[in-house]
């Protein structure tokens, strides 16, 4: 993983994830995480999470709920299949600036300290998930348990990137990911 700069923000942002191979000529299914889904192909070479490899998009087309992409130098199914589940990153400087106060890159939220309204420590944001119904913050509590919290203004009334904190107000029935039914 790339080192965090002194201000705590990631230098890279995950813009896509490679899925299964598609066909025999090196194409892959690809899921985009950019606001405009096709933008992943406009940022130049994409880098793997470990930084060991850079993949340049040769072409991409939309198909149902994903893209079918071809990368330069990936010319057969076996090589394409070896890329399954690889996350692809770009330098944050290649991305547009966030212009709206209530819009954030997921990378800016991960690592923030979560505090209650009374400023007592709750935990740390460890991931931002989206299973189709909106963003969900995954918070590792100070006791080690996990809290899944909808990323809404009601549940997250305040975000202070400069201070590295979010204020949360979880619903009383907010499920722990480790709790049973």
Short mmCIF file of N, CA and C in Angstrom, two decimals:
data_model
loop_
_atom_site.label_atom_id
_atom_site.label_comp_id
_atom_site.label_asym_id
_atom_site.label_seq_id
_atom_site.Cartn_x
_atom_site.Cartn_y
_atom_site.Cartn_z
N UNK A 1 0.84 -1.18 0.00
CA UNK A 1 0.00 0.00 0.00
C UNK A 1 0.88 1.24 0.00
N UNK A 2 0.46 2.26 -0.68
CA UNK A 2 1.23 3.50 -0.76
C UNK A 2 1.30 4.16 0.61
N UNK A 3 2.41 4.81 0.87
CA UNK A 3 2.56 5.52 2.14
C UNK A 3 1.63 6.72 2.17
N UNK A 4 1.12 7.02 3.37
CA UNK A 4 0.27 8.20 3.53
C UNK A 4 1.17 9.42 3.70
N UNK A 5 0.85 10.50 3.02
CA UNK A 5 1.63 11.72 3.21
C UNK A 5 1.39 12.31 4.60
N UNK A 6 2.11 13.36 4.95
CA UNK A 6 2.05 13.93 6.28
C UNK A 6 0.66 14.40 6.67
N UNK A 7 -0.15 14.81 5.72
CA UNK A 7 -1.50 15.27 6.07
C UNK A 7 -2.46 14.10 6.27
N UNK A 8 -1.98 12.85 6.14
CA UNK A 8 -2.79 11.68 6.40
C UNK A 8 -3.60 11.19 5.21
N UNK A 9 -3.60 11.90 4.10
CA UNK A 9 -4.40 11.51 2.95
C UNK A 9 -3.61 10.57 2.06
N UNK A 10 -4.30 9.62 1.48
CA UNK A 10 -3.66 8.69 0.54
C UNK A 10 -3.16 9.46 -0.67
N UNK A 11 -2.06 9.02 -1.24
CA UNK A 11 -1.57 9.64 -2.47
C UNK A 11 -2.22 9.03 -3.69
N UNK A 12 -2.87 7.87 -3.50
CA UNK A 12 -3.54 7.21 -4.62
C UNK A 12 -4.99 6.91 -4.24
N UNK A 13 -5.82 6.76 -5.27
CA UNK A 13 -7.23 6.46 -5.07
C UNK A 13 -7.59 5.26 -5.94
N UNK A 14 -8.31 4.30 -5.35
CA UNK A 14 -8.75 3.12 -6.09
C UNK A 14 -9.90 3.53 -7.01
N UNK A 15 -9.73 3.30 -8.32
CA UNK A 15 -10.75 3.71 -9.29
C UNK A 15 -11.47 2.54 -9.94
N UNK A 16 -10.94 1.32 -9.78
CA UNK A 16 -11.58 0.17 -10.44
C UNK A 16 -11.07 -1.13 -9.83
N UNK A 17 -11.85 -2.19 -10.09
CA UNK A 17 -11.42 -3.53 -9.70
C UNK A 17 -11.66 -4.47 -10.88
N UNK A 18 -10.67 -5.28 -11.17
CA UNK A 18 -10.77 -6.24 -12.26
C UNK A 18 -11.53 -7.47 -11.77
N UNK A 19 -12.42 -7.96 -12.62
CA UNK A 19 -13.18 -9.17 -12.32
C UNK A 19 -12.65 -10.33 -13.14
N UNK A 20 -13.53 -11.20 -13.54
CA UNK A 20 -13.16 -12.41 -14.29
C UNK A 20 -12.73 -12.08 -15.71
N UNK A 21 -12.00 -13.01 -16.30
CA UNK A 21 -11.65 -12.90 -17.71
C UNK A 21 -12.93 -12.93 -18.54
N UNK A 22 -12.88 -12.27 -19.69
CA UNK A 22 -14.03 -12.23 -20.60
C UNK A 22 -13.55 -12.65 -21.98
N UNK A 23 -13.93 -13.81 -22.41
CA UNK A 23 -13.49 -14.30 -23.71
C UNK A 23 -12.08 -14.85 -23.68
N UNK A 24 -11.50 -14.99 -24.86
CA UNK A 24 -10.20 -15.65 -24.99
C UNK A 24 -9.05 -14.71 -25.32
N UNK A 25 -9.33 -13.44 -25.61
CA UNK A 25 -8.29 -12.54 -26.13
C UNK A 25 -7.77 -11.53 -25.11
N UNK A 26 -7.88 -11.83 -23.82
CA UNK A 26 -7.28 -11.00 -22.79
C UNK A 26 -8.19 -9.93 -22.21
N UNK A 27 -9.45 -9.93 -22.55
CA UNK A 27 -10.36 -8.95 -21.97
C UNK A 27 -10.77 -9.40 -20.57
N UNK A 28 -11.15 -8.41 -19.74
CA UNK A 28 -11.61 -8.68 -18.38
C UNK A 28 -12.88 -7.90 -18.09
N UNK A 29 -13.65 -8.40 -17.18
CA UNK A 29 -14.76 -7.62 -16.63
C UNK A 29 -14.14 -6.65 -15.65
N UNK A 30 -14.71 -5.47 -15.56
CA UNK A 30 -14.13 -4.45 -14.70
C UNK A 30 -15.24 -3.64 -14.05
N UNK A 31 -15.11 -3.42 -12.76
CA UNK A 31 -16.06 -2.60 -12.02
C UNK A 31 -15.40 -1.26 -11.72
N UNK A 32 -16.06 -0.18 -12.12
CA UNK A 32 -15.53 1.17 -11.92
C UNK A 32 -16.05 1.77 -10.63
N UNK A 33 -15.19 2.52 -9.94
CA UNK A 33 -15.58 3.21 -8.71
C UNK A 33 -15.60 4.73 -8.89
N UNK A 34 -15.46 5.20 -10.12
CA UNK A 34 -15.46 6.64 -10.36
C UNK A 34 -16.89 7.16 -10.47
N UNK A 35 -17.07 8.44 -10.15
CA UNK A 35 -18.41 9.01 -10.19
C UNK A 35 -19.02 8.89 -11.58
N UNK A 36 -18.25 9.21 -12.59
CA UNK A 36 -18.65 8.96 -13.97
C UNK A 36 -17.98 7.64 -14.34
N UNK A 37 -18.72 6.53 -14.44
CA UNK A 37 -18.12 5.20 -14.54
C UNK A 37 -17.03 5.02 -15.60
N UNK A 38 -17.14 5.67 -16.73
CA UNK A 38 -16.14 5.48 -17.79
C UNK A 38 -14.84 6.25 -17.55
N UNK A 39 -14.79 7.09 -16.55
CA UNK A 39 -13.60 7.92 -16.31
C UNK A 39 -12.35 7.12 -15.99
N UNK A 40 -12.49 5.91 -15.45
CA UNK A 40 -11.30 5.13 -15.11
C UNK A 40 -10.36 5.00 -16.31
N UNK A 41 -10.91 5.01 -17.52
CA UNK A 41 -10.10 4.83 -18.72
C UNK A 41 -9.41 6.12 -19.18
N UNK A 42 -9.69 7.24 -18.53
CA UNK A 42 -9.14 8.53 -18.97
C UNK A 42 -7.94 8.99 -18.15
N UNK A 43 -7.56 8.26 -17.12
CA UNK A 43 -6.51 8.71 -16.21
C UNK A 43 -5.12 8.20 -16.58
N UNK A 44 -4.99 7.52 -17.70
CA UNK A 44 -3.69 6.97 -18.08
C UNK A 44 -3.51 5.60 -17.45
N UNK A 45 -2.26 5.18 -17.33
CA UNK A 45 -1.97 3.84 -16.78
C UNK A 45 -2.48 3.75 -15.35
N UNK A 46 -3.06 2.61 -15.04
CA UNK A 46 -3.58 2.33 -13.70
C UNK A 46 -2.60 1.43 -12.98
N UNK A 47 -2.43 1.65 -11.70
CA UNK A 47 -1.42 0.94 -10.94
C UNK A 47 -2.08 -0.07 -9.99
N UNK A 48 -1.45 -1.24 -9.84
CA UNK A 48 -1.95 -2.22 -8.90
C UNK A 48 -1.72 -1.73 -7.47
N UNK A 49 -2.42 -2.33 -6.52
CA UNK A 49 -2.35 -1.86 -5.14
C UNK A 49 -0.92 -1.87 -4.60
N UNK A 50 -0.15 -2.90 -4.93
CA UNK A 50 1.23 -2.98 -4.43
C UNK A 50 2.19 -2.10 -5.23
N UNK A 51 1.71 -1.48 -6.29
CA UNK A 51 2.53 -0.59 -7.10
C UNK A 51 3.50 -1.31 -8.03
N UNK A 52 3.43 -2.63 -8.07
CA UNK A 52 4.38 -3.42 -8.86
C UNK A 52 4.07 -3.42 -10.35
N UNK A 53 2.84 -3.06 -10.72
CA UNK A 53 2.46 -3.17 -12.12
C UNK A 53 1.58 -2.00 -12.54
N UNK A 54 1.78 -1.53 -13.76
CA UNK A 54 0.96 -0.48 -14.34
C UNK A 54 0.27 -1.05 -15.57
N UNK A 55 -1.05 -0.86 -15.63
CA UNK A 55 -1.84 -1.39 -16.73
C UNK A 55 -2.48 -0.23 -17.49
N UNK A 56 -2.26 -0.22 -18.81
CA UNK A 56 -2.81 0.82 -19.66
C UNK A 56 -4.04 0.28 -20.39
N UNK A 57 -5.15 1.01 -20.26
CA UNK A 57 -6.40 0.59 -20.90
C UNK A 57 -6.26 0.77 -22.41
N UNK A 58 -6.41 -0.33 -23.15
CA UNK A 58 -6.38 -0.28 -24.61
C UNK A 58 -7.76 0.11 -25.13
N UNK A 59 -8.80 -0.50 -24.57
CA UNK A 59 -10.18 -0.12 -24.89
C UNK A 59 -11.09 -0.66 -23.80
N UNK A 60 -12.28 -0.07 -23.73
CA UNK A 60 -13.26 -0.50 -22.75
C UNK A 60 -14.65 -0.20 -23.29
N UNK A 61 -15.59 -1.07 -22.95
CA UNK A 61 -16.98 -0.86 -23.35
C UNK A 61 -17.88 -1.29 -22.21
N UNK A 62 -19.02 -0.63 -22.13
CA UNK A 62 -19.98 -0.95 -21.08
C UNK A 62 -20.80 -2.17 -21.48
N UNK A 63 -21.04 -3.06 -20.52
CA UNK A 63 -21.83 -4.28 -20.76
C UNK A 63 -22.66 -4.57 -19.51
N UNK A 64 -23.96 -4.32 -19.58
CA UNK A 64 -24.89 -4.54 -18.46
C UNK A 64 -24.49 -3.70 -17.25
N UNK A 65 -23.91 -4.32 -16.22
CA UNK A 65 -23.59 -3.60 -14.98
C UNK A 65 -22.08 -3.50 -14.73
N UNK A 66 -21.28 -3.67 -15.77
CA UNK A 66 -19.82 -3.61 -15.63
C UNK A 66 -19.23 -3.17 -16.97
N UNK A 67 -17.93 -3.06 -17.00
CA UNK A 67 -17.22 -2.78 -18.26
C UNK A 67 -16.49 -4.04 -18.68
N UNK A 68 -16.24 -4.14 -19.97
CA UNK A 68 -15.33 -5.14 -20.51
C UNK A 68 -14.13 -4.33 -20.99
N UNK A 69 -12.97 -4.62 -20.42
CA UNK A 69 -11.78 -3.83 -20.71
C UNK A 69 -10.67 -4.71 -21.25
N UNK A 70 -9.84 -4.11 -22.07
CA UNK A 70 -8.65 -4.76 -22.63
C UNK A 70 -7.47 -3.89 -22.24
N UNK A 71 -6.45 -4.50 -21.66
CA UNK A 71 -5.24 -3.79 -21.28
C UNK A 71 -4.12 -4.11 -22.26
N UNK A 72 -3.28 -3.14 -22.53
CA UNK A 72 -2.13 -3.32 -23.41
C UNK A 72 -1.26 -4.45 -22.86
N UNK A 73 -0.93 -5.42 -23.72
CA UNK A 73 -0.04 -6.51 -23.35
C UNK A 73 -0.73 -7.70 -22.70
N UNK A 74 -2.02 -7.61 -22.42
CA UNK A 74 -2.78 -8.74 -21.88
C UNK A 74 -3.55 -9.32 -23.05
N UNK A 75 -3.05 -10.43 -23.59
CA UNK A 75 -3.57 -10.92 -24.87
C UNK A 75 -4.20 -12.31 -24.84
N UNK A 76 -4.27 -12.93 -23.66
CA UNK A 76 -4.90 -14.25 -23.61
C UNK A 76 -5.68 -14.41 -22.31
N UNK A 77 -6.56 -15.39 -22.31
CA UNK A 77 -7.46 -15.60 -21.17
C UNK A 77 -6.70 -15.90 -19.87
N UNK A 78 -5.67 -16.71 -19.93
CA UNK A 78 -4.95 -17.07 -18.70
C UNK A 78 -4.31 -15.85 -18.05
N UNK A 79 -3.69 -14.99 -18.84
CA UNK A 79 -3.07 -13.79 -18.31
C UNK A 79 -4.14 -12.85 -17.74
N UNK A 80 -5.28 -12.75 -18.42
CA UNK A 80 -6.39 -11.93 -17.95
C UNK A 80 -6.95 -12.49 -16.65
N UNK A 81 -7.11 -13.81 -16.57
CA UNK A 81 -7.66 -14.43 -15.38
C UNK A 81 -6.76 -14.22 -14.17
N UNK A 82 -5.45 -14.13 -14.39
CA UNK A 82 -4.51 -13.89 -13.28
C UNK A 82 -4.70 -12.51 -12.65
N UNK A 83 -5.41 -11.62 -13.33
CA UNK A 83 -5.66 -10.27 -12.81
C UNK A 83 -6.96 -10.19 -11.99
N UNK A 84 -7.67 -11.26 -11.87
CA UNK A 84 -8.97 -11.25 -11.16
C UNK A 84 -8.80 -10.67 -9.75
N UNK A 85 -9.72 -9.79 -9.38
CA UNK A 85 -9.78 -9.14 -8.07
C UNK A 85 -8.66 -8.14 -7.79
N UNK A 86 -7.91 -7.76 -8.81
CA UNK A 86 -6.87 -6.75 -8.63
C UNK A 86 -7.53 -5.37 -8.61
N UNK A 87 -7.22 -4.58 -7.57
CA UNK A 87 -7.68 -3.20 -7.50
C UNK A 87 -6.71 -2.30 -8.24
N UNK A 88 -7.26 -1.31 -8.94
CA UNK A 88 -6.45 -0.41 -9.76
C UNK A 88 -6.53 1.02 -9.22
N UNK A 89 -5.38 1.67 -9.14
CA UNK A 89 -5.25 2.99 -8.52
C UNK A 89 -4.68 4.01 -9.48
N UNK A 90 -4.99 5.28 -9.20
CA UNK A 90 -4.35 6.41 -9.88
C UNK A 90 -3.88 7.38 -8.81
N UNK A 91 -2.92 8.19 -9.17
CA UNK A 91 -2.48 9.25 -8.27
C UNK A 91 -3.62 10.22 -8.05
N UNK A 92 -3.82 10.61 -6.84
CA UNK A 92 -4.91 11.51 -6.49
C UNK A 92 -4.82 12.82 -7.28
N UNK A 93 -3.62 13.24 -7.67
CA UNK A 93 -3.46 14.49 -8.42
C UNK A 93 -4.10 14.42 -9.80
N UNK A 94 -4.34 13.22 -10.31
CA UNK A 94 -4.99 13.06 -11.62
C UNK A 94 -6.50 13.23 -11.54
N UNK A 95 -7.04 13.18 -10.35
CA UNK A 95 -8.48 13.26 -10.17
C UNK A 95 -8.93 14.71 -10.03
N UNK A 96 -10.16 14.99 -10.42
CA UNK A 96 -10.66 16.37 -10.26
C UNK A 96 -10.80 16.72 -8.78
N UNK A 97 -10.65 18.02 -8.48
CA UNK A 97 -10.86 18.48 -7.12
C UNK A 97 -12.33 18.31 -6.76
N UNK A 98 -12.57 18.04 -5.50
CA UNK A 98 -13.94 17.95 -5.01
C UNK A 98 -14.44 19.36 -4.78
N UNK A 99 -15.53 19.71 -5.44
CA UNK A 99 -16.03 21.08 -5.38
C UNK A 99 -17.18 21.26 -4.40
N UNK A 100 -17.85 20.19 -4.04
CA UNK A 100 -19.00 20.29 -3.15
C UNK A 100 -18.59 19.93 -1.73
N UNK A 101 -19.11 20.66 -0.75
CA UNK A 101 -18.76 20.44 0.65
C UNK A 101 -19.15 19.07 1.16
N UNK A 102 -20.18 18.46 0.60
CA UNK A 102 -20.66 17.18 1.10
C UNK A 102 -20.25 16.00 0.21
N UNK A 103 -19.19 16.19 -0.56
CA UNK A 103 -18.67 15.14 -1.43
C UNK A 103 -17.24 14.81 -1.02
N UNK A 104 -16.94 13.51 -0.93
CA UNK A 104 -15.63 13.07 -0.46
C UNK A 104 -15.14 11.89 -1.28
N UNK A 105 -13.83 11.80 -1.45
CA UNK A 105 -13.24 10.58 -1.96
C UNK A 105 -13.23 9.58 -0.81
N UNK A 106 -13.55 8.32 -1.09
CA UNK A 106 -13.54 7.29 -0.05
C UNK A 106 -12.19 7.27 0.65
N UNK A 107 -11.12 7.45 -0.10
CA UNK A 107 -9.78 7.42 0.48
C UNK A 107 -9.59 8.49 1.54
N UNK A 108 -10.36 9.59 1.46
CA UNK A 108 -10.25 10.64 2.47
C UNK A 108 -10.94 10.24 3.77
N UNK A 109 -11.91 9.35 3.69
CA UNK A 109 -12.67 8.95 4.87
C UNK A 109 -12.00 7.82 5.65
N UNK A 110 -11.36 6.90 4.92
CA UNK A 110 -10.70 5.77 5.57
C UNK A 110 -9.54 6.31 6.41
N UNK A 111 -9.52 5.88 7.67
CA UNK A 111 -8.47 6.32 8.58
C UNK A 111 -8.91 7.43 9.52
N UNK A 112 -10.07 8.04 9.26
CA UNK A 112 -10.56 9.08 10.16
C UNK A 112 -11.00 8.46 11.48
N UNK A 113 -10.81 9.20 12.56
CA UNK A 113 -11.29 8.78 13.87
C UNK A 113 -12.77 9.07 13.96
N UNK A 114 -13.53 8.11 14.44
CA UNK A 114 -14.96 8.28 14.63
C UNK A 114 -15.21 8.59 16.10
N UNK A 115 -15.92 9.69 16.33
CA UNK A 115 -16.25 10.09 17.69
C UNK A 115 -17.75 10.30 17.80
N UNK A 116 -18.28 10.12 19.02
CA UNK A 116 -19.69 10.38 19.28
C UNK A 116 -19.90 11.88 19.40
N UNK A 117 -21.16 12.30 19.45
CA UNK A 117 -21.47 13.73 19.58
C UNK A 117 -20.81 14.35 20.81
N UNK A 118 -20.63 13.57 21.88
CA UNK A 118 -19.98 14.09 23.09
C UNK A 118 -18.45 14.05 23.00
N UNK A 119 -17.95 13.71 21.78
CA UNK A 119 -16.52 13.65 21.46
C UNK A 119 -15.81 12.45 22.05
N UNK A 120 -16.55 11.49 22.61
CA UNK A 120 -15.92 10.26 23.11
C UNK A 120 -15.52 9.39 21.92
N UNK A 121 -14.39 8.73 22.05
CA UNK A 121 -13.86 7.90 20.96
C UNK A 121 -14.77 6.70 20.71
N UNK A 122 -15.07 6.46 19.43
CA UNK A 122 -15.85 5.29 19.04
C UNK A 122 -14.97 4.29 18.30
N UNK A 123 -14.11 4.79 17.41
CA UNK A 123 -13.24 3.91 16.65
C UNK A 123 -12.63 4.62 15.46
N UNK A 124 -12.43 3.85 14.38
CA UNK A 124 -11.77 4.37 13.18
C UNK A 124 -12.48 3.83 11.94
N UNK A 125 -12.64 4.70 10.94
CA UNK A 125 -13.21 4.27 9.66
C UNK A 125 -12.18 3.39 8.97
N UNK A 126 -12.55 2.15 8.67
CA UNK A 126 -11.61 1.23 8.03
C UNK A 126 -11.97 0.94 6.58
N UNK A 127 -13.22 1.26 6.17
CA UNK A 127 -13.61 1.04 4.78
C UNK A 127 -14.91 1.79 4.50
N UNK A 128 -15.14 2.02 3.22
CA UNK A 128 -16.42 2.54 2.76
C UNK A 128 -16.96 1.49 1.80
N UNK A 129 -18.10 0.92 2.15
CA UNK A 129 -18.71 -0.14 1.36
C UNK A 129 -19.91 0.42 0.62
N UNK A 130 -20.26 -0.22 -0.48
CA UNK A 130 -21.50 0.11 -1.17
C UNK A 130 -22.02 -1.17 -1.79
N UNK A 131 -23.14 -1.64 -1.27
CA UNK A 131 -23.73 -2.88 -1.74
C UNK A 131 -24.93 -2.61 -2.63
N UNK A 132 -25.07 -1.36 -3.09
CA UNK A 132 -26.12 -1.01 -4.02
C UNK A 132 -27.15 -0.05 -3.48
N UNK A 133 -27.21 0.14 -2.18
CA UNK A 133 -28.24 1.02 -1.60
C UNK A 133 -27.64 2.27 -0.98
N UNK A 134 -26.40 2.58 -1.32
CA UNK A 134 -25.74 3.77 -0.77
C UNK A 134 -24.49 3.39 0.00
N UNK A 135 -23.66 4.39 0.27
CA UNK A 135 -22.41 4.15 0.97
C UNK A 135 -22.64 3.82 2.44
N UNK A 136 -21.81 2.90 2.94
CA UNK A 136 -21.85 2.47 4.33
C UNK A 136 -20.43 2.58 4.87
N UNK A 137 -20.28 3.26 6.01
CA UNK A 137 -18.97 3.35 6.65
C UNK A 137 -18.77 2.12 7.53
N UNK A 138 -17.64 1.49 7.38
CA UNK A 138 -17.27 0.38 8.26
C UNK A 138 -16.32 0.94 9.29
N UNK A 139 -16.74 0.89 10.54
CA UNK A 139 -15.97 1.49 11.64
C UNK A 139 -15.51 0.39 12.58
N UNK A 140 -14.19 0.33 12.82
CA UNK A 140 -13.65 -0.60 13.81
C UNK A 140 -13.70 0.12 15.14
N UNK A 141 -14.53 -0.38 16.04
CA UNK A 141 -14.70 0.23 17.35
C UNK A 141 -13.45 0.03 18.20
N UNK A 142 -13.34 0.82 19.24
CA UNK A 142 -12.19 0.73 20.14
C UNK A 142 -12.11 -0.63 20.83
N UNK A 143 -13.26 -1.33 20.95
CA UNK A 143 -13.24 -2.66 21.57
C UNK A 143 -12.96 -3.78 20.55
N UNK A 144 -12.72 -3.40 19.29
CA UNK A 144 -12.40 -4.37 18.25
C UNK A 144 -13.59 -4.83 17.43
N UNK A 145 -14.81 -4.54 17.87
CA UNK A 145 -15.99 -4.93 17.10
C UNK A 145 -16.15 -3.98 15.91
N UNK A 146 -17.06 -4.33 15.02
CA UNK A 146 -17.26 -3.54 13.81
C UNK A 146 -18.66 -2.96 13.79
N UNK A 147 -18.75 -1.69 13.41
CA UNK A 147 -20.03 -1.00 13.26
C UNK A 147 -20.19 -0.63 11.80
N UNK A 148 -21.31 -1.00 11.21
CA UNK A 148 -21.64 -0.60 9.84
C UNK A 148 -22.65 0.53 9.95
N UNK A 149 -22.31 1.69 9.39
CA UNK A 149 -23.11 2.89 9.57
C UNK A 149 -23.44 3.52 8.22
N UNK A 150 -24.71 3.81 7.97
CA UNK A 150 -25.03 4.46 6.69
C UNK A 150 -24.35 5.81 6.61
N UNK A 151 -23.81 6.12 5.46
CA UNK A 151 -23.12 7.40 5.27
C UNK A 151 -24.16 8.44 4.86
N UNK A 152 -24.91 8.87 5.86
CA UNK A 152 -25.96 9.87 5.67
C UNK A 152 -25.68 11.04 6.60
N UNK A 153 -26.31 12.17 6.31
CA UNK A 153 -26.13 13.34 7.17
C UNK A 153 -26.64 13.09 8.58
N UNK A 154 -27.70 12.30 8.72
CA UNK A 154 -28.24 12.00 10.04
C UNK A 154 -27.27 11.15 10.86
N UNK A 155 -26.65 10.17 10.25
CA UNK A 155 -25.75 9.26 10.96
C UNK A 155 -24.34 9.82 11.09
N UNK A 156 -23.95 10.69 10.16
CA UNK A 156 -22.62 11.29 10.16
C UNK A 156 -22.81 12.81 9.98
N UNK A 157 -23.17 13.50 11.08
CA UNK A 157 -23.50 14.92 10.95
C UNK A 157 -22.31 15.84 10.71
N UNK A 158 -21.10 15.38 11.00
CA UNK A 158 -19.95 16.28 10.85
C UNK A 158 -18.72 15.50 10.40
N UNK A 159 -18.02 16.08 9.43
CA UNK A 159 -16.76 15.52 8.94
C UNK A 159 -15.74 16.64 8.94
N UNK A 160 -14.62 16.41 9.60
CA UNK A 160 -13.55 17.41 9.66
C UNK A 160 -12.27 16.74 9.17
N UNK A 161 -12.03 16.85 7.86
CA UNK A 161 -10.84 16.21 7.28
C UNK A 161 -9.56 16.77 7.88
N UNK A 162 -9.52 18.08 8.12
CA UNK A 162 -8.31 18.69 8.66
C UNK A 162 -7.98 18.13 10.05
N UNK A 163 -9.00 17.90 10.86
CA UNK A 163 -8.79 17.35 12.20
C UNK A 163 -8.69 15.83 12.19
N UNK A 164 -9.09 15.21 11.08
CA UNK A 164 -9.03 13.75 10.96
C UNK A 164 -10.12 13.04 11.73
N UNK A 165 -11.30 13.69 11.85
CA UNK A 165 -12.38 13.09 12.61
C UNK A 165 -13.72 13.16 11.89
N UNK A 166 -14.60 12.25 12.27
CA UNK A 166 -16.00 12.33 11.89
C UNK A 166 -16.80 12.18 13.17
N UNK A 167 -17.88 12.93 13.27
CA UNK A 167 -18.81 12.77 14.37
C UNK A 167 -19.90 11.85 13.88
N UNK A 168 -20.20 10.81 14.67
CA UNK A 168 -21.25 9.88 14.26
C UNK A 168 -22.37 9.85 15.27
N UNK A 169 -23.55 9.57 14.78
CA UNK A 169 -24.75 9.45 15.60
C UNK A 169 -25.49 8.21 15.11
N UNK A 170 -24.98 7.02 15.49
CA UNK A 170 -25.58 5.80 14.94
C UNK A 170 -27.00 5.60 15.45
N UNK A 171 -27.85 5.06 14.59
CA UNK A 171 -29.19 4.72 15.05
C UNK A 171 -29.08 3.70 16.19
N UNK A 172 -30.01 3.72 17.10
CA UNK A 172 -29.96 2.80 18.25
C UNK A 172 -29.89 1.34 17.83
N UNK A 173 -30.46 1.03 16.67
CA UNK A 173 -30.48 -0.36 16.20
C UNK A 173 -29.42 -0.63 15.14
N UNK A 174 -28.36 0.21 15.10
CA UNK A 174 -27.30 0.00 14.11
C UNK A 174 -26.65 -1.36 14.36
N UNK A 175 -26.62 -2.21 13.35
CA UNK A 175 -26.10 -3.57 13.55
C UNK A 175 -24.59 -3.60 13.64
N UNK A 176 -24.10 -4.44 14.54
CA UNK A 176 -22.68 -4.79 14.55
C UNK A 176 -22.51 -5.86 13.51
N UNK A 177 -21.39 -5.87 12.79
CA UNK A 177 -21.20 -6.90 11.79
C UNK A 177 -20.94 -8.25 12.44
N UNK A 178 -20.60 -8.26 13.72
CA UNK A 178 -20.32 -9.53 14.40
C UNK A 178 -21.53 -10.04 15.18
N UNK A 179 -22.61 -9.26 15.17
CA UNK A 179 -23.80 -9.68 15.90
C UNK A 179 -24.60 -10.68 15.08
N UNK A 180 -25.30 -11.52 15.75
CA UNK A 180 -26.13 -12.51 15.08
C UNK A 180 -27.49 -11.92 14.73
N UNK A 181 -28.38 -12.72 14.11
CA UNK A 181 -29.69 -12.22 13.73
C UNK A 181 -30.58 -11.88 14.90
#
